[in-house]
Short mmCIF file of C-alpha atoms in Angstrom, two decimals:
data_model
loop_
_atom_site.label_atom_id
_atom_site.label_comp_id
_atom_site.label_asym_id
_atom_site.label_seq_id
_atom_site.Cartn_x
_atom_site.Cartn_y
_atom_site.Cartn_z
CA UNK A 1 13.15 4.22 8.62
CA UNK A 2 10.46 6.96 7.06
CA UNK A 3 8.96 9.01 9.32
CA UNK A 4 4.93 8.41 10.04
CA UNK A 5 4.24 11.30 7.49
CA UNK A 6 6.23 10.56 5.59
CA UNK A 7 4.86 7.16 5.24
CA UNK A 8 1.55 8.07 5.02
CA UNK A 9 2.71 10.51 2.27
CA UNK A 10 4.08 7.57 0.15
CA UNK A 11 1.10 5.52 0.66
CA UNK A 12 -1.34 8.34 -1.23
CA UNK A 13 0.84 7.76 -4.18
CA UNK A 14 0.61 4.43 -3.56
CA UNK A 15 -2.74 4.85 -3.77
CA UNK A 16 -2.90 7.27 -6.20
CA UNK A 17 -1.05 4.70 -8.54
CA UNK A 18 -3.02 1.46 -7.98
CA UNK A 19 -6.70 3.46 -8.25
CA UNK A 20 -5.17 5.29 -11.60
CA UNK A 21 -5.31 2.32 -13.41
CA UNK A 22 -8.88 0.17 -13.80
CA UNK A 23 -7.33 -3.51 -13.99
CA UNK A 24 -4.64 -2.60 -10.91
CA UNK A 25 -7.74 -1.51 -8.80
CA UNK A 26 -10.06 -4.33 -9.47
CA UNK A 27 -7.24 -6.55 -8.67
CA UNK A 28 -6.55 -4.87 -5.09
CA UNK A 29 -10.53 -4.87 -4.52
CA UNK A 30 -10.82 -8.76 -5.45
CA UNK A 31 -7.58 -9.70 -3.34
CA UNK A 32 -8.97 -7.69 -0.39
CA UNK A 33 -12.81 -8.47 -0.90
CA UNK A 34 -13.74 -4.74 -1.01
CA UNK A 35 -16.98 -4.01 -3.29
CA UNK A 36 -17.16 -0.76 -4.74
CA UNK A 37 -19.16 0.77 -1.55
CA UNK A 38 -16.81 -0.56 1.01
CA UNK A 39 -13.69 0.71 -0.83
CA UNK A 40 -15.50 4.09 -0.93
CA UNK A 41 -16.17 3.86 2.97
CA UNK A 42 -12.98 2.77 3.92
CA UNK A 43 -11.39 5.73 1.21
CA UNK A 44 -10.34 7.82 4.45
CA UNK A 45 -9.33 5.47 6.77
CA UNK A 46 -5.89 4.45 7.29
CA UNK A 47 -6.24 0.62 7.47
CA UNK A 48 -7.11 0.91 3.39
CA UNK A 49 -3.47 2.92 2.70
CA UNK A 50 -2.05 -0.34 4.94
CA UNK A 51 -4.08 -2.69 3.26
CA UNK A 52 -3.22 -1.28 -0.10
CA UNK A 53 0.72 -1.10 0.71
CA UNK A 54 -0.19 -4.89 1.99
CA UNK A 55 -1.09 -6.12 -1.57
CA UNK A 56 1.70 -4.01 -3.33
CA UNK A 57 4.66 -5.34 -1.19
CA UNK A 58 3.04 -8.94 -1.88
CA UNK A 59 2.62 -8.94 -5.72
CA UNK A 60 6.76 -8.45 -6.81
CA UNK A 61 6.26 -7.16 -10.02
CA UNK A 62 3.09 -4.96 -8.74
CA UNK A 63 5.32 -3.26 -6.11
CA UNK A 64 8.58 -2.82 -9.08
CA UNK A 65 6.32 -1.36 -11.27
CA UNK A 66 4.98 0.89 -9.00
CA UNK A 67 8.73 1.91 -8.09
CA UNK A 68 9.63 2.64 -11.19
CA UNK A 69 6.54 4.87 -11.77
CA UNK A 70 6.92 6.76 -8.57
CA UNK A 71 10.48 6.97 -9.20
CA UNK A 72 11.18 5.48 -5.77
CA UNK A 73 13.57 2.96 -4.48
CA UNK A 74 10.84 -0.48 -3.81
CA UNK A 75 12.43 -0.47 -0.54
CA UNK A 76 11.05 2.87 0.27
CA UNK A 77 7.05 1.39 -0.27
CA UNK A 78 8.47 -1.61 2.17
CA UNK A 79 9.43 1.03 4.64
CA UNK A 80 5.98 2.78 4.35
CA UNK A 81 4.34 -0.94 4.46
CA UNK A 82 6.21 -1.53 7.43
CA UNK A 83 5.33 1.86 9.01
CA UNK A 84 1.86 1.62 8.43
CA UNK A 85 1.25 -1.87 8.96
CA UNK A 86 0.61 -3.70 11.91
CA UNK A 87 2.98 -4.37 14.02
CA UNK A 88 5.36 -6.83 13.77
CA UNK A 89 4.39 -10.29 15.98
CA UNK A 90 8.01 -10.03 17.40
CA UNK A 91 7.32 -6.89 18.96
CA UNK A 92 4.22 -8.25 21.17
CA UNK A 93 4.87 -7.28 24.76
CA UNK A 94 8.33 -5.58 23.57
#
């Protein structure tokens, strides 16, 4: 399992890779209902790096793609999504 930094680490080039391309980035702002002014509000926060990790690890090709141009194993970004994410609902009251 990655390490929190190291998570968070993955998840700016994450980030770095779906904002680098227009169409990738309107397509993360539609699925999560962000307009341009949220997304730059929320630019700091963590919950956008989960979010964004959310819709990568959803979209199959999205999340190979982004793999193979990070040069990363996919499982890696699942790691970080899982990392970063909320926590599981098996782990309530754990």
């Amino acid at each position: 399992m990655l390490s929190e930094s190291a998570a968070e680490a993955l998840g700016a080039r994450v980030f770095g890779y779906v904002t680098g391309d227009p169409g990738r980035l309107l397509r993360f702002m539609e699925s999560a209902g962000l307009s341009p002014d949220a997304l730059r509000q929320a630019a700091n926060g963590p919950e956008l790096v989960a979010g964004l990790l959310d819709h990568v690890v959803a979209d199959e090709e999205l999340l190979l793609a982004c793999a193979s141009a990070l040069e990363v194993p996919p499982e890696r970004i699942t790691q970080a999504w899982r990392r970063l994410g909320p926590p599981d609902p098996d782990e309530f009251g754990a």
